[in-house]
XYZ file of C-alpha atoms in Angstrom:
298
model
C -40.933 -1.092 38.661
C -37.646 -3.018 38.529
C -39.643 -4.992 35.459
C -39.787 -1.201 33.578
C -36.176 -0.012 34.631
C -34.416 -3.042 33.062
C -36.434 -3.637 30.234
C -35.251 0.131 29.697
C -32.272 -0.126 29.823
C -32.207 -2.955 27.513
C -33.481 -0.960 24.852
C -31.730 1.528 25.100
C -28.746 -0.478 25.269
C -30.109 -2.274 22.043
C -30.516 1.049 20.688
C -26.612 2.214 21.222
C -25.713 -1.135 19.443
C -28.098 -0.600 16.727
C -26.182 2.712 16.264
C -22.901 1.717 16.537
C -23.583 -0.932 13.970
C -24.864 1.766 11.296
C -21.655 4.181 11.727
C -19.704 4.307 8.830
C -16.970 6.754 7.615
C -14.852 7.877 4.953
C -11.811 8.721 4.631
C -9.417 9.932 1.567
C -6.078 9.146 1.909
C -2.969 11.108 -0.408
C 0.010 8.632 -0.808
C 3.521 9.425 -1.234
C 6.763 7.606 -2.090
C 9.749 8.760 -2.341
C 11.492 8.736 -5.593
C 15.362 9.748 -5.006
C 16.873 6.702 -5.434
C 15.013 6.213 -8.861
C 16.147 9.534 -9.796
C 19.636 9.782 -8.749
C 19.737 6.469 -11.848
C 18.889 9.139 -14.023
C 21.311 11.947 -13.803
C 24.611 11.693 -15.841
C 23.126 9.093 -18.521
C 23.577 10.091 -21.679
C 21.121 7.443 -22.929
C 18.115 9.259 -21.625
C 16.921 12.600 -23.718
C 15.104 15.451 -21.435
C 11.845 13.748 -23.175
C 12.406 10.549 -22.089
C 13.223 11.920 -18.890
C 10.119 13.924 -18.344
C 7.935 10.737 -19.595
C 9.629 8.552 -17.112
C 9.071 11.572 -14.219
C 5.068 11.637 -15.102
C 4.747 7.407 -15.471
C 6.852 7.423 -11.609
C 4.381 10.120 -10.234
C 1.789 8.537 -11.507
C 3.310 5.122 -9.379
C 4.452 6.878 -6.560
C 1.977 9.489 -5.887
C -2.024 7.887 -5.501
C -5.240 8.599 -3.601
C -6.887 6.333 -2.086
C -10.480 5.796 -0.273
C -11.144 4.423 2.881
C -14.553 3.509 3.831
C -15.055 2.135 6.888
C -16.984 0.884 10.106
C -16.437 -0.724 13.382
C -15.154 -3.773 11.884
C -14.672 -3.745 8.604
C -13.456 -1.761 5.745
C -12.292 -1.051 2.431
C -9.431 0.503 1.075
C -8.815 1.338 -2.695
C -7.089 3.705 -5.437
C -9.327 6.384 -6.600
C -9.938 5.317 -9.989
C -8.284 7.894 -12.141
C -8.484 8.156 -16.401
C -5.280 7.855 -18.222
C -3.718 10.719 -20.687
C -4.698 10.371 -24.197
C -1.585 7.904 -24.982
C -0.399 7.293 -22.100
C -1.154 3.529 -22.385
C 0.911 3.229 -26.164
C 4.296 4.652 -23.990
C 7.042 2.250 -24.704
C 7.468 1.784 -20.831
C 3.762 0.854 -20.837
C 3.979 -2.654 -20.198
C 6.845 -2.487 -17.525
C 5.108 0.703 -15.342
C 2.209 -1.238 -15.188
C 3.538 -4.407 -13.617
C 5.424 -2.368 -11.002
C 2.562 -0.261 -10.125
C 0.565 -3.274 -9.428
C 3.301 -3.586 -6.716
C 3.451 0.024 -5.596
C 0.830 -0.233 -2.876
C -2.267 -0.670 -5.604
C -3.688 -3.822 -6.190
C -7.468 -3.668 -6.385
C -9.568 -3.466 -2.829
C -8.069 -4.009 0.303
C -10.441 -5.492 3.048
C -9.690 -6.106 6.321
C -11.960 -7.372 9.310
C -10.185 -6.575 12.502
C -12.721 -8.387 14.566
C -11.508 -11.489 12.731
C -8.133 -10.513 12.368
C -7.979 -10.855 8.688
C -7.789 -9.172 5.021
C -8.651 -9.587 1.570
C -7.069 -7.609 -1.235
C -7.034 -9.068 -5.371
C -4.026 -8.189 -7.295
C -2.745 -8.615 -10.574
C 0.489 -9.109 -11.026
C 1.764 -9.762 -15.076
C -1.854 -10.672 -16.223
C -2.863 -13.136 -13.666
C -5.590 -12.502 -11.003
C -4.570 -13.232 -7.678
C -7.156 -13.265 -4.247
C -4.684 -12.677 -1.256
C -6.006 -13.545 1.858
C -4.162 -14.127 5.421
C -3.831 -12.970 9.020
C -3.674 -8.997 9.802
C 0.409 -8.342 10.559
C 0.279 -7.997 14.534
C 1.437 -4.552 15.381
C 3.487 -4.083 18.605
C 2.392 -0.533 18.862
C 4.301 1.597 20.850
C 2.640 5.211 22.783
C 4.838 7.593 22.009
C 3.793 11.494 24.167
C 4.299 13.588 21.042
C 0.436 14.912 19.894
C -0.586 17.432 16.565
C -3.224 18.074 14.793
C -4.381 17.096 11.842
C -7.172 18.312 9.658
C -8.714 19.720 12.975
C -8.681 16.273 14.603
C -6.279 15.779 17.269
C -3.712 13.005 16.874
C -1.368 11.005 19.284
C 2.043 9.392 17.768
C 2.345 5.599 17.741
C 5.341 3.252 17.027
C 5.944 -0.072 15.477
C 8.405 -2.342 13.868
C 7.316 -4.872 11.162
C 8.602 -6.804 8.013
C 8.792 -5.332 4.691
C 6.335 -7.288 2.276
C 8.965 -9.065 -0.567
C 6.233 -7.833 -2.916
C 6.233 -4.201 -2.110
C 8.816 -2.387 -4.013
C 8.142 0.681 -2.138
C 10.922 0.197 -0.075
C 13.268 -1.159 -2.495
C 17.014 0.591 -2.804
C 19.867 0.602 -4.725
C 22.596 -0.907 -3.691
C 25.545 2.190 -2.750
C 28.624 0.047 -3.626
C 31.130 2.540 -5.101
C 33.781 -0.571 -5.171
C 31.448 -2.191 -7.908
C 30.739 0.728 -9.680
C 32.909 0.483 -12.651
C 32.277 -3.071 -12.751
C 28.578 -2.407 -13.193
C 29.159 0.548 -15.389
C 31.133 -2.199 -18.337
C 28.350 -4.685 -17.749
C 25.650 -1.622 -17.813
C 24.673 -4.090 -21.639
C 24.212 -7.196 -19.965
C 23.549 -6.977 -16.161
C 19.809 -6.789 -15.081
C 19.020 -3.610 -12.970
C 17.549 -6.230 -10.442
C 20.822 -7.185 -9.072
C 21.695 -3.436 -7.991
C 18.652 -3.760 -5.701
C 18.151 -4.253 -1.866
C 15.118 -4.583 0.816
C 15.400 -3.988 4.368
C 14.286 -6.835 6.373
C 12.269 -4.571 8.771
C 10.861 -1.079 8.800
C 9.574 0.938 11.527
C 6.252 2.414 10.993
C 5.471 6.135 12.288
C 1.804 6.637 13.002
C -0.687 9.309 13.839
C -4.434 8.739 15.031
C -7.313 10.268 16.746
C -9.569 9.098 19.440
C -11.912 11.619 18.592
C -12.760 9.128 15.909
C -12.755 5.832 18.130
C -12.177 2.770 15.239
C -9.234 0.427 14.996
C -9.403 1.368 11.411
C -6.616 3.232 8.857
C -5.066 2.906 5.568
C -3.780 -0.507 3.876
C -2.933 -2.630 6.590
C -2.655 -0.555 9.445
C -4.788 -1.374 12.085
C -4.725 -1.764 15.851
C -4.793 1.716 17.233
C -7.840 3.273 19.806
C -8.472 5.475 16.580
C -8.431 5.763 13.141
C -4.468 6.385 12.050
C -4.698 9.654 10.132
C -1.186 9.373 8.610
C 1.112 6.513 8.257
C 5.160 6.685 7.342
C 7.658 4.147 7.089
C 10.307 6.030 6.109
C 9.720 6.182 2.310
C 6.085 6.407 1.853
C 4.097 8.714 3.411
C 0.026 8.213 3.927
C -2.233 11.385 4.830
C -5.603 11.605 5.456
C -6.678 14.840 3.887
C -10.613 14.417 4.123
C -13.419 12.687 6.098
C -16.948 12.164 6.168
C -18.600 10.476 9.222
C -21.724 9.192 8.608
C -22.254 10.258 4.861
C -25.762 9.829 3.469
C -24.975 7.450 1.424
C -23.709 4.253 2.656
C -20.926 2.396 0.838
C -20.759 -1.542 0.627
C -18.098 -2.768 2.229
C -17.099 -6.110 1.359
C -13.916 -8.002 0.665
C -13.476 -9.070 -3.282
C -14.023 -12.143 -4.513
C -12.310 -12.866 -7.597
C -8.596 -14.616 -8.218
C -6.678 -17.551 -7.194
C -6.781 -17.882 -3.618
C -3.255 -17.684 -2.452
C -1.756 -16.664 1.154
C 0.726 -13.482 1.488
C 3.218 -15.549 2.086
C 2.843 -17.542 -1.251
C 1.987 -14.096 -3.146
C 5.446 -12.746 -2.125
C 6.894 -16.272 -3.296
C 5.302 -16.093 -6.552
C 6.382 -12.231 -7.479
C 9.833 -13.275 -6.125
C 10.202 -15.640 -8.597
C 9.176 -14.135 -11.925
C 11.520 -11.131 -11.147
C 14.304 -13.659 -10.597
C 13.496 -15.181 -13.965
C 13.207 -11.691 -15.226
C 16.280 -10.535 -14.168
C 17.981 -13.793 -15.699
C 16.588 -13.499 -18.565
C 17.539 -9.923 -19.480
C 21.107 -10.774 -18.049
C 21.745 -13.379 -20.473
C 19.238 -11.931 -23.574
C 20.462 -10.599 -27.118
C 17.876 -8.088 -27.818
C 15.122 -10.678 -28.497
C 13.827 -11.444 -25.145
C 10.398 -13.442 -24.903
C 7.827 -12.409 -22.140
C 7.344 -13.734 -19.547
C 3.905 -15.678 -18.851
C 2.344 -16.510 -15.643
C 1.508 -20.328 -15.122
């Protein structure tokens, strides 16, 4: 009889693995960044026509404002931009060129794949026509249990805490520099200084989250991770990630998978690499005459 129970028990214990193994979710995510800053540049130049200004408004929604998919499981997941088809022209704007290499730094960047039973992620970019394959250690989160709960689509959340470093290759947090003193020194070198050098990043950010046991995975957007649930929204003070739709369990199964192509580089060297070629950017449209040569990757 003791034989029966345990063998019983086994298989129903190898059962509840089986299970957990098969769950998979998804999740859509609507992300938000904050555009004041950009647009505060805008008001009072004379340079820029109402058309121009209205093209540059769509091109910076189109940067700051994305959706993104997560699918995910116990472990592992994926997170990605919902592919999206340009306006007829869009892609002949004269800002083309430029929007494109900062929305590959605007939180894009291909498939982002973390395993959180390893402790690591995945995630190709492109960044001024090279491939890149970023892989490295998941940021360790000190998260902090904060009492404040709310609801969100129907799921309720608990508020969570966290300080981390600011990524030298997201430019989601970047800020212009407020220096009134310098202001009519920038405004007669407006022909020759780079934009770049009126920019700052904060060393650190603190990271606002909201997630629900009801759905117990360590799981959430980009790189947040760590939580006894899956984070539902996400804010670090500029950018703001909501969950607006799930599906547990859907009927069909996504792969999930890191990605596989570009030079294998750590974030560390990634954030090197960008660093540099917007240095030499911005020295080379301080010091051009109109007939600037672009830039190439190595």
């Amino acid at each position: 009889m003791k034989k029966f129970t345990l063998s019983f028990l086994l298989i129903i214990v190898g059962f509840i693995n089986a299970q957990a193994q098969d769950f998979q979710g998804m999740a859509v995510y609507e992300s938000k960044t904050s555009t004041s800053d950009l647009k505060s540049r805008f008001e009072g130049n004379k340079d820029i026509t109402p058309e121009m200004r209205k093209m540059i408004e769509d091109r910076m929604k189109g940067m700051f404002e994305k959706t993104f998919i997560l699918n995910f499981d116990k472990i592992t997941s994926t997170y990605k931009e919902e592919e999206k088809l340009d306006a007829p022209g869009q892609q002949q704007s004269q800002f083309g060129g430029g929007v494109k290499m900062m929305a590959s730094m605007m939180g894009g960047g291909g498939t982002f794949y973390k395993n959180i039973k390893d402790k690591n992620y995945v995630v190709d970019k492109e960044f001024m026509g090279k491939e890149f394959l970023v892989k490295d250690s998941l940021p360790k989160l000190n998260w902090k249990m904060e009492s404040e709960t709310r609801q969100i689509g129907g799921y309720n959340c608990f508020k969570a805490t966290a300080v981390r470093p600011v990524s030298k290759s997201d430019l989601r947090n970047i800020k212009f520099k407020n220096d009134k003193k310098d202001a009519a020194k920038t405004e007669s070198k407006e022909k020759t200084t780079s934009i770049m050098e009126e920019l700052e990043m904060p060393e650190n950010i603190t990271i606002t989250a909201w997630y629900t046991p009801e759905i117990p995975v360590s799981q959430g957007p980009e790189n947040y991770w760590g939580l006894p649930g899956l984070i539902l929204e996400a804010n670090d003070g500029k950018t703001t990630i909501l969950c607006s739709k799930i599906v547990l369990n859907p009927k069909d199964k996504a792969v999930i998978k890191a990605p596989t192509n570009g030079k294998v580089i750590s974030q560390k060297e990634y954030d090197e690499t960008v660093v540099k070629k917007m240095e030499e950017i911005r020295k080379m449209n301080s010091g051009r005459n109109g007939n600037g040569m672009p830039m190439r990757m190595p």
